[in-house]
Short mmCIF file of C-alpha atoms in Angstrom, two decimals:
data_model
loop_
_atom_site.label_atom_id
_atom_site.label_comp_id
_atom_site.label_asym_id
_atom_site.label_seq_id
_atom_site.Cartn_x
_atom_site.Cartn_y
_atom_site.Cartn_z
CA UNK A 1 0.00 0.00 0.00
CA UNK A 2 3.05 2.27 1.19
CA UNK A 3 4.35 1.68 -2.84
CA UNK A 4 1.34 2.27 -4.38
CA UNK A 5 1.54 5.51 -2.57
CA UNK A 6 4.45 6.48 -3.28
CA UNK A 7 4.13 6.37 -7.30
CA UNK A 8 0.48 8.30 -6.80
CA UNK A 9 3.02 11.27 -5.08
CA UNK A 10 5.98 10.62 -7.74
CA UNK A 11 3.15 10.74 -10.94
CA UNK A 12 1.57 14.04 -9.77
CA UNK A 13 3.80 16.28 -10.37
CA UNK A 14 5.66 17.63 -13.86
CA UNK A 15 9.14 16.13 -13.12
CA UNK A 16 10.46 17.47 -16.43
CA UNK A 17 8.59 21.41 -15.77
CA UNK A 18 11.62 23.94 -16.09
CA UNK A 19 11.82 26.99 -13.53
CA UNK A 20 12.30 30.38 -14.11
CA UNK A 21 12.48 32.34 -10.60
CA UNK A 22 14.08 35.51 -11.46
CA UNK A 23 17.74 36.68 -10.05
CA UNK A 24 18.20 36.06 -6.71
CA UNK A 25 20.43 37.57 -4.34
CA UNK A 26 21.54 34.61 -2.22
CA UNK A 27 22.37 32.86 -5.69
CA UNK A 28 24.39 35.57 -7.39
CA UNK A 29 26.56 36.29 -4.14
CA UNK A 30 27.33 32.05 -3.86
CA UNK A 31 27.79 31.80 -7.70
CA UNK A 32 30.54 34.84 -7.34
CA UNK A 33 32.16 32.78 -4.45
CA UNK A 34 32.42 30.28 -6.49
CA UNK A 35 34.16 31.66 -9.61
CA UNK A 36 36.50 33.45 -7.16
CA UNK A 37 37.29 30.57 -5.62
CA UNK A 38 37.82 28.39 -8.49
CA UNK A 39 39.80 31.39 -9.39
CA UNK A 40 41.88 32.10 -6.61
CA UNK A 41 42.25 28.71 -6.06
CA UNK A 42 43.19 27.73 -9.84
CA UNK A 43 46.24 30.20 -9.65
CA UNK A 44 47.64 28.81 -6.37
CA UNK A 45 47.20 25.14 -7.42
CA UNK A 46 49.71 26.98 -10.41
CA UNK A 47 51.98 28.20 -8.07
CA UNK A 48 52.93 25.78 -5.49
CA UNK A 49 54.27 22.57 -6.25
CA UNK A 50 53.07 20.10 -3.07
CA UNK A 51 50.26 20.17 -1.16
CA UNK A 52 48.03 19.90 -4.25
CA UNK A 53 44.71 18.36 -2.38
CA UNK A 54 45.38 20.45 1.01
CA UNK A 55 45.32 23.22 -1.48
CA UNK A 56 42.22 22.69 -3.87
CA UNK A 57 40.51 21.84 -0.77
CA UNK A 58 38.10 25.29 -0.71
CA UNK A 59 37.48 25.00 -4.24
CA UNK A 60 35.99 21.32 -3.45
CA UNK A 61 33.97 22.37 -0.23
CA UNK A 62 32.54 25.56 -2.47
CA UNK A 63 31.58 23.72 -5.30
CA UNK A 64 30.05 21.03 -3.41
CA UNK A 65 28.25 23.58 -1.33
CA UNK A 66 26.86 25.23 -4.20
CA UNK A 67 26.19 22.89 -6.53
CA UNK A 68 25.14 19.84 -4.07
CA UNK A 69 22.35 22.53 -2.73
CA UNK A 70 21.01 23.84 -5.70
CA UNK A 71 17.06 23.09 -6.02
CA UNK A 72 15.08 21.96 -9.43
CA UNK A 73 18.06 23.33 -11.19
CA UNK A 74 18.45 21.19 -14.77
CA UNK A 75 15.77 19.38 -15.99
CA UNK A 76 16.81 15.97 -14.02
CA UNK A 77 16.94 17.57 -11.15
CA UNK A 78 12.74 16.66 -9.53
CA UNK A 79 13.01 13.08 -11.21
CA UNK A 80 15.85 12.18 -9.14
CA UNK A 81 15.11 13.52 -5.72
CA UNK A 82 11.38 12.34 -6.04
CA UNK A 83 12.94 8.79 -7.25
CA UNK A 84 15.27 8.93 -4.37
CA UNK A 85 12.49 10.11 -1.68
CA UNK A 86 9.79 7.73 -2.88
CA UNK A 87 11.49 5.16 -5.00
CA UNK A 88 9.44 5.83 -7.83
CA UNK A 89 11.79 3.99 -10.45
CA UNK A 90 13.86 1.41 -9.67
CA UNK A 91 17.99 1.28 -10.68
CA UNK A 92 18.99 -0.97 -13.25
CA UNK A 93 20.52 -4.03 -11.90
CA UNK A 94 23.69 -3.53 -14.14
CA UNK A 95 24.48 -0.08 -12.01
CA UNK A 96 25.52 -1.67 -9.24
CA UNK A 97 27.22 1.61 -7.69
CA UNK A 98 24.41 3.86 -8.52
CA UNK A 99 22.10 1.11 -6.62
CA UNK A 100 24.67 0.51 -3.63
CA UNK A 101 25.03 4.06 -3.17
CA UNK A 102 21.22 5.03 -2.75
CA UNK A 103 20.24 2.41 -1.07
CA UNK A 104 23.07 3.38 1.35
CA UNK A 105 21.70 6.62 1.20
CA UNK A 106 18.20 5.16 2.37
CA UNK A 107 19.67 2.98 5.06
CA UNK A 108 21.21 6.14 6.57
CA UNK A 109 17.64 8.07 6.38
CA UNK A 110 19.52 11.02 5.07
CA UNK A 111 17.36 13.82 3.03
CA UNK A 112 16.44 14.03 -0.32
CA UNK A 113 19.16 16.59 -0.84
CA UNK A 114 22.14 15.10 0.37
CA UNK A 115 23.07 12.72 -2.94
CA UNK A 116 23.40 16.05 -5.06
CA UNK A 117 25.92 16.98 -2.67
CA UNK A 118 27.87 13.55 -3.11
CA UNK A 119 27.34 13.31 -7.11
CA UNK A 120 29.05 17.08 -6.89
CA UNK A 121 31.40 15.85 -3.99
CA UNK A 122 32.11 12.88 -6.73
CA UNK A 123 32.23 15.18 -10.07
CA UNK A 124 34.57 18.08 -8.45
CA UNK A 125 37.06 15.23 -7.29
CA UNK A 126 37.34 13.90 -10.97
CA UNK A 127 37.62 16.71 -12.25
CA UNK A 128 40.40 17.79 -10.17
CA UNK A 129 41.93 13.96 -10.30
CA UNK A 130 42.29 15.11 -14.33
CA UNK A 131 43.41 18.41 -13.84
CA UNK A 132 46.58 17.36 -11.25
CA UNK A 133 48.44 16.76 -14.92
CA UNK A 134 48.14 20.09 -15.79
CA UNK A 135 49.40 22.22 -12.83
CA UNK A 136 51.11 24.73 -16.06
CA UNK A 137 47.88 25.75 -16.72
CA UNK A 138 45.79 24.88 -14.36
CA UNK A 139 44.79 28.40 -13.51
CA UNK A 140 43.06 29.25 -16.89
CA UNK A 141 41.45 25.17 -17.11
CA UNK A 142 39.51 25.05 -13.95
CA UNK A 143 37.81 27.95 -13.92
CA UNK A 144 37.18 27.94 -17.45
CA UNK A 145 35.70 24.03 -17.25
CA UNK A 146 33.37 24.92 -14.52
CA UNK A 147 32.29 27.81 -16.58
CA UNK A 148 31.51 25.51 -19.74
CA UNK A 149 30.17 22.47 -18.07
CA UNK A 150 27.98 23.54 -15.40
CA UNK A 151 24.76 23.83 -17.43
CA UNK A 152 25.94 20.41 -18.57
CA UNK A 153 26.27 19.05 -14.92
CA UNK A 154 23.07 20.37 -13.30
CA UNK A 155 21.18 19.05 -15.67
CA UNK A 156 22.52 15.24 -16.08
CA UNK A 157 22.84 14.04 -12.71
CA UNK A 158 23.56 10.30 -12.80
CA UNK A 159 25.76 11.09 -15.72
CA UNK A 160 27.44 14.10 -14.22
CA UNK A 161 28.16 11.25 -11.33
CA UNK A 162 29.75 8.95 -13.91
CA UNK A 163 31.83 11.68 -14.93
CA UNK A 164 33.52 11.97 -12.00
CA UNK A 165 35.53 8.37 -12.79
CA UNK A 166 35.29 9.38 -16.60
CA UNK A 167 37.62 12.09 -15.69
CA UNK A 168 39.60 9.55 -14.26
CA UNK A 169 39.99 7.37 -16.82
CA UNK A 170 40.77 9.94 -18.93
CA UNK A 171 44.12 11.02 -16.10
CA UNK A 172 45.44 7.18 -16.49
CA UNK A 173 44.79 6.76 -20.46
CA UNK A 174 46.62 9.41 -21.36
CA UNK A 175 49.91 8.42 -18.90
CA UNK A 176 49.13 4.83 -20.49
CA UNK A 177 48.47 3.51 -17.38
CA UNK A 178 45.66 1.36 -18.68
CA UNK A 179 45.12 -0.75 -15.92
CA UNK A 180 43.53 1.81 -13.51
CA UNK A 181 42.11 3.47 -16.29
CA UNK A 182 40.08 0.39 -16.95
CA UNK A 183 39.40 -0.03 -13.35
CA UNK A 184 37.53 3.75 -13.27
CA UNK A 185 35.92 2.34 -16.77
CA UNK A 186 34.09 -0.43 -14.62
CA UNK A 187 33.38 2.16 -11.88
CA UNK A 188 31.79 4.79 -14.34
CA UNK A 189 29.62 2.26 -16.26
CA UNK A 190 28.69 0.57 -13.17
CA UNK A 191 26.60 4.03 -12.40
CA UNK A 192 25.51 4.94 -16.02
CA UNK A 193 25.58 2.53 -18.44
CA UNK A 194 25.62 5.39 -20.96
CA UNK A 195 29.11 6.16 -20.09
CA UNK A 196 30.12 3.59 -21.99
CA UNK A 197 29.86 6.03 -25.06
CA UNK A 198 31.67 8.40 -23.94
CA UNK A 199 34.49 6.16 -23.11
CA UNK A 200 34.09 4.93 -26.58
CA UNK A 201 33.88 8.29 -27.84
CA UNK A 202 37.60 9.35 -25.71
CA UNK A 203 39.26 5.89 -27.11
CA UNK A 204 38.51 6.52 -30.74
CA UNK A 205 40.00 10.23 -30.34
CA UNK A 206 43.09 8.96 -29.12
CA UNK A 207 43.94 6.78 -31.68
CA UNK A 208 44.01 10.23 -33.68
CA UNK A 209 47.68 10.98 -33.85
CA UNK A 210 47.00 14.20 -36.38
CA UNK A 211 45.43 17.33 -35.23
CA UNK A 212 41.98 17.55 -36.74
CA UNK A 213 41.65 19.27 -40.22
CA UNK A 214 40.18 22.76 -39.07
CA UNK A 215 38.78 23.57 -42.30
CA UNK A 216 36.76 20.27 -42.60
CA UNK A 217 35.84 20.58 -38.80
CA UNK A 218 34.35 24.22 -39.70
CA UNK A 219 32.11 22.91 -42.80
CA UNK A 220 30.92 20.39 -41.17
CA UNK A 221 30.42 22.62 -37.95
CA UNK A 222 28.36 24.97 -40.57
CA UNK A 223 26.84 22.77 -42.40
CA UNK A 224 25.37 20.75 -39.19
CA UNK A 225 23.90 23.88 -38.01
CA UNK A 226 22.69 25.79 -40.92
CA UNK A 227 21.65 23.22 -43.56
CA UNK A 228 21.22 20.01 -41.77
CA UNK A 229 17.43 18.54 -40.80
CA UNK A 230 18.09 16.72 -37.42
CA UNK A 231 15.57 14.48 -38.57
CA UNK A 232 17.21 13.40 -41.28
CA UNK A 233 18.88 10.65 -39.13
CA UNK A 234 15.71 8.79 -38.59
CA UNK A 235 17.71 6.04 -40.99
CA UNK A 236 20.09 5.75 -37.85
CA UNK A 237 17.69 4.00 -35.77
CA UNK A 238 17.60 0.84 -37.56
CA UNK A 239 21.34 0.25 -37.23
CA UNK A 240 21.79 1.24 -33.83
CA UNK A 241 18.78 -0.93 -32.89
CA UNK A 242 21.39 -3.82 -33.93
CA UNK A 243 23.85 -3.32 -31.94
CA UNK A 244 24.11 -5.81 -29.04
CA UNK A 245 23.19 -5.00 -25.19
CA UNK A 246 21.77 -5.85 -22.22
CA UNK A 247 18.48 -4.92 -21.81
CA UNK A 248 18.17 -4.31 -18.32
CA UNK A 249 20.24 -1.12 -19.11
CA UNK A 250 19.84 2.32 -19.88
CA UNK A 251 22.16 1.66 -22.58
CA UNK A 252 19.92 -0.82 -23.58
CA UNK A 253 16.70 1.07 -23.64
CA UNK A 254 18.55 3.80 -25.36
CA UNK A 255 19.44 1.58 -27.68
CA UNK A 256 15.86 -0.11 -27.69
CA UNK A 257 14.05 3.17 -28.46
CA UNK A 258 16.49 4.16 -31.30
CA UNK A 259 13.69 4.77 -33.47
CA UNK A 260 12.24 7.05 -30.68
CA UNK A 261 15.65 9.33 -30.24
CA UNK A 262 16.57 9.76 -34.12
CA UNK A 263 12.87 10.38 -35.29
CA UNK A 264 11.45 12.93 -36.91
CA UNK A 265 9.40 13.23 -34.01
CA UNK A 266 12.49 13.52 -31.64
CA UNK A 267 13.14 16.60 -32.71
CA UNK A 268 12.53 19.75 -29.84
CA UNK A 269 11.92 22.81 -30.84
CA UNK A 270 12.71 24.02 -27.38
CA UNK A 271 16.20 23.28 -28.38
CA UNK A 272 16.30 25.65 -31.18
CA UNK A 273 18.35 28.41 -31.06
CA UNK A 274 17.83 32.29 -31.83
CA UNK A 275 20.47 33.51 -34.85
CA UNK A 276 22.09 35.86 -32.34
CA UNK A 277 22.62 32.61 -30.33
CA UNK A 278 24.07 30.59 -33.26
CA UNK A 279 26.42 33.66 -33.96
CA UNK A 280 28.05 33.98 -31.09
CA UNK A 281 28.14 30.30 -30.29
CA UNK A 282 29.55 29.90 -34.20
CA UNK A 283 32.10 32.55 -33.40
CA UNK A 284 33.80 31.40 -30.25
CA UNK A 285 33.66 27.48 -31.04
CA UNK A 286 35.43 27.98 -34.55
CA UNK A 287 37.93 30.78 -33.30
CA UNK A 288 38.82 28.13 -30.72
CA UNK A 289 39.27 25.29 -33.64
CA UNK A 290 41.41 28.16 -35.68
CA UNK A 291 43.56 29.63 -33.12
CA UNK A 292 43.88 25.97 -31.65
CA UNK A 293 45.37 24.71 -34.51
CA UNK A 294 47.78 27.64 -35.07
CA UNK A 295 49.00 26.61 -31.29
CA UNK A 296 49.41 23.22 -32.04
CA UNK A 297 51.29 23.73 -34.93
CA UNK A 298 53.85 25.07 -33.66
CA UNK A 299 54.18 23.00 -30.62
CA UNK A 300 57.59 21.18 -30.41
CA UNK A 301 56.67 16.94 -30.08
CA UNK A 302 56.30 16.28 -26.19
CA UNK A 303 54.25 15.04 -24.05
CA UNK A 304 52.16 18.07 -23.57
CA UNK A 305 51.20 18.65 -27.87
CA UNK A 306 50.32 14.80 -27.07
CA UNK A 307 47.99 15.80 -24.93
CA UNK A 308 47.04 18.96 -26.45
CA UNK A 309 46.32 17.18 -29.70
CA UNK A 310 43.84 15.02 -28.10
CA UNK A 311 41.90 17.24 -25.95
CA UNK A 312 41.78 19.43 -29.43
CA UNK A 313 40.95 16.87 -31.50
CA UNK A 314 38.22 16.00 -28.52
CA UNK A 315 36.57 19.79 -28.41
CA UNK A 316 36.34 19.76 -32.34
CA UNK A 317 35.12 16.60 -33.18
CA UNK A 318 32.61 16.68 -30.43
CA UNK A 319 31.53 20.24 -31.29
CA UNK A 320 31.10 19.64 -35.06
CA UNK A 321 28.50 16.75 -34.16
CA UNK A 322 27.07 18.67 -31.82
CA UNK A 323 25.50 20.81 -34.63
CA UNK A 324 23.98 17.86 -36.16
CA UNK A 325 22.12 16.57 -33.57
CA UNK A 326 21.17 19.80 -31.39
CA UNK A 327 17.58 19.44 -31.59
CA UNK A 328 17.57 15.83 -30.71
CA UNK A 329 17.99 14.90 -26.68
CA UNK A 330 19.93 11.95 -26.36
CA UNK A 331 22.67 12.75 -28.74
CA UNK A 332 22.83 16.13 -27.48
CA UNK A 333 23.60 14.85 -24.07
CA UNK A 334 25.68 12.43 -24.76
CA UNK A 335 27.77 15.36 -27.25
CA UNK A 336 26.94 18.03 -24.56
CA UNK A 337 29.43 16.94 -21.91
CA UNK A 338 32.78 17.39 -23.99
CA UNK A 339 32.07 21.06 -24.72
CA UNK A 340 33.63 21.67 -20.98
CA UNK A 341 37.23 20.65 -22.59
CA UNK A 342 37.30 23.68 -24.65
CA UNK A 343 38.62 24.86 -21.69
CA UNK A 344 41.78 22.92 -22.20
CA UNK A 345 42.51 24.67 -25.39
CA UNK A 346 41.79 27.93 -24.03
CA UNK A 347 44.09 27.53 -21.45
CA UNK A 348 46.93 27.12 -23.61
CA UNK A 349 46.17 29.92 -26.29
CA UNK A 350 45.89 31.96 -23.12
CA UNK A 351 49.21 31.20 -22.31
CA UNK A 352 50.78 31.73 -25.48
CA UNK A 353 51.88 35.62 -25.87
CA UNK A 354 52.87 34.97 -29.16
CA UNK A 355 49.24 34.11 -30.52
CA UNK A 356 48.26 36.97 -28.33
CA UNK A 357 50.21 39.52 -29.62
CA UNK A 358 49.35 38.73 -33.13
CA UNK A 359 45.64 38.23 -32.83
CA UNK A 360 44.72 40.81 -30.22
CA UNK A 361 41.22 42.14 -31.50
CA UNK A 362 40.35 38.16 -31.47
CA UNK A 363 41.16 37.22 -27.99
CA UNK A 364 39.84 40.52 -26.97
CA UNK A 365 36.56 39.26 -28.58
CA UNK A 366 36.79 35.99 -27.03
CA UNK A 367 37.06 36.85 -23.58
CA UNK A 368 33.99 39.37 -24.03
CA UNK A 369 32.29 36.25 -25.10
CA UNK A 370 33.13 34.63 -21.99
CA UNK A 371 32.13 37.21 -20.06
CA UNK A 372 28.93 37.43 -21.86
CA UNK A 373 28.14 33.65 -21.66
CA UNK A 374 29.07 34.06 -17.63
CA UNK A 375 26.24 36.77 -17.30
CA UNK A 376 23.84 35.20 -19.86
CA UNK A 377 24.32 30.95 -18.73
CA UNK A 378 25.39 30.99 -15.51
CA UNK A 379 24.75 34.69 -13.07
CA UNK A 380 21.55 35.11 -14.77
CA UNK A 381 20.04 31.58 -15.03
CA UNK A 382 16.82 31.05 -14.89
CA UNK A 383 16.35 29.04 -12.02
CA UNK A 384 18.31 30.07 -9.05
CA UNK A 385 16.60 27.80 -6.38
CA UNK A 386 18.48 26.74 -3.18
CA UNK A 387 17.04 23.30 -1.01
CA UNK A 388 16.23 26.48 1.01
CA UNK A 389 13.79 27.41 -1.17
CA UNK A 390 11.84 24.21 -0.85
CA UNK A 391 8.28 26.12 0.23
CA UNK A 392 5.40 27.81 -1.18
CA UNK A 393 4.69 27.23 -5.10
CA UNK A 394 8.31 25.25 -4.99
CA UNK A 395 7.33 22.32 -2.16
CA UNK A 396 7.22 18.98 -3.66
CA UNK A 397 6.69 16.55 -0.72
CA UNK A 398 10.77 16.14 -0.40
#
């Protein structure tokens, strides 16, 4: 009787309804913190050479703080903490660490609230797990990442959560240390089956030992968003509906419903974007796969044009797809998730006096568009909920 209960409360309400609440002042004095911090924080992690956890630790506690409190912030966000509250939707078997970790959660009788803070907790700790490689630049990637991904992260939760050992993976692949990278492999698919594509994605872009073509990433980057019809790929479904799976697996269902994601019916208009959008957007993606290019071109064979090549070669391919498939959900979250490593790039034409010198007018236009996407995406977001806001037209039985 208790069950039956329980879905009645989980089916009432629009778990999918979007929120727009107007700027808040609690959220645009915590969202400055945290930008400072990441900030401040990025250029010490720079600086000194030990001490590298002791010294990200604020940036973790902020982040998690922030983020791990947020309230109906990304479309996910009601699902989950209604599933979690009144087990509305059981895990798939095959997520073994997505099922041990909320039923732990139950055991301990903790609120609905408190596995956002340990899927950020979880996220922020990957991220920074990747980003220990790159103390040289560390101070332009983190903030910059954060920046790009968090629309990304607040929306997919469980796969925000994989991402945390994704990021991980990613830290051990590229120092060949494939063991433990396939060990955080297990771990992330073992929460979202659906990270399994984006490992698959990573692996096929580091068997790329040439920097991506950045005239054929631009036409295709163009064509996908100007000329292409998203629906167009409705001829996809029947191959992907061949590929083998499990079927107790969101994988699997993804894979089941292929004629769902890639028909002409899939296709959201609430996706669409304004021209002014697709401008700017255009602008800053293919500056970043020009000026990118120029860097790497120049870049004497080590270790880090390795691993500049590949986190290029990651943005652009991943970016140029993108276009394609905008309109469509699945693809576009799956696609969604790499924009974040544009930061990488950044990071290095930021650091490169050179390019600066010669293009000044262009990076002068790039960081406005960073400041603009800050104000627009992230200090002026529509929702701007905290779990402290969890009254009035805002209380869901959580």
């Amino acid at each position: 009787m208790e069950e039956i209960k329980n879905l009645w409360i989980y089916q009432t309400y629009d778990v999918f309804k979007t929120y727009d609440t107007g700027v808040k002042l609690d959220y645009v004095i915590l969202i400055f913190i945290l930008f400072w911090i990441a900030i401040a924080v990025g250029k010490r992690l720079q600086d000194v050479r030990n001490k590298y956890w002791k010294t990200a630790f604020p940036f973790v506690l902020v982040f998690t703080f922030v983020e791990g409190l947020r309230y109906l912030r990304g479309v996910d966000y009601l699902n989950y903490a209604l599933i979690f509250k009144y087990q509305g939707e059981p895990s798939s078997l095959t997520e073994l660490i997505y099922l041990f970790v909320q039923q732990s959660f139950h055991a301990l009788n903790v609120p609905y609230w408190f596995p956002f803070v340990f899927y950020s907790l979880a996220w922020c700790l990957g991220l920074l797990y990747l980003l220990k490689d790159y103390r040289q630049s560390i101070k332009y990637i983190l903030p910059l990442f954060v920046l790009l991904s968090l629309g990304a992260f607040e929306t997919f939760i469980r796969q925000s959560f994989a991402w945390g050992f994704v990021f991980m993976f990613m830290s051990e692949l590229l120092k060949d240390n494939y063991k433990k990278a396939l060990l955080f492999v297990i771990c992330s698919v073992l929460i979202h089956n659906g990270a399994f594509v984006f490992i698959l994605i990573i692996l096929c872009v580091r068997l790329i030992k040439r920097p991506a073509n950045p005239y054929l990433m631009i036409l295709l980057y163009l064509f996908g968003m100007v000329a292409f019809n998203a629906s167009n790929l409705s001829y996809l479904a029947s191959l992907i509906a061949k590929i083998p799976y499990l079927g107790d697996t969101v994988f699997g269902s993804y894979i089941a419903n292929a004629d769902k994601w890639f028909s002409a019916d899939a296709v959201k208009d609430k996706f669409a974007r304004s021209l002014l959008t697709k401008v700017g957007t255009s602008f800053f993606d293919i500056s970043i796969i020009i000026l990118g290019y120029l860097k790497i071109k120049y870049m004497r064979d080590t270790e880090l044009k390795r691993n500049s090549l590949f986190y290029y070669n990651l943005f652009c391919l991943t970016v140029a797809l993108l276009q394609f498939v905008f309109t469509i959900e699945i693809p576009k979250r799956i696609l969604t998730t790499f924009y974040g490593f544009a930061a990488f790039v950044l990071a290095w034409l930021f650091v490169d006096k050179t390019l600066i010198n010669k293009y000044k007018s262009w990076y002068a236009l790039l960081q406005l568009y960073l400041v603009v996407y800050f104000l627009k995406e992230i200090l002026f977001a529509s929702n701007q909920l905290f779990i402290w806001d969890n009254s009035g037209q805002y209380y869901f039985n959580l």
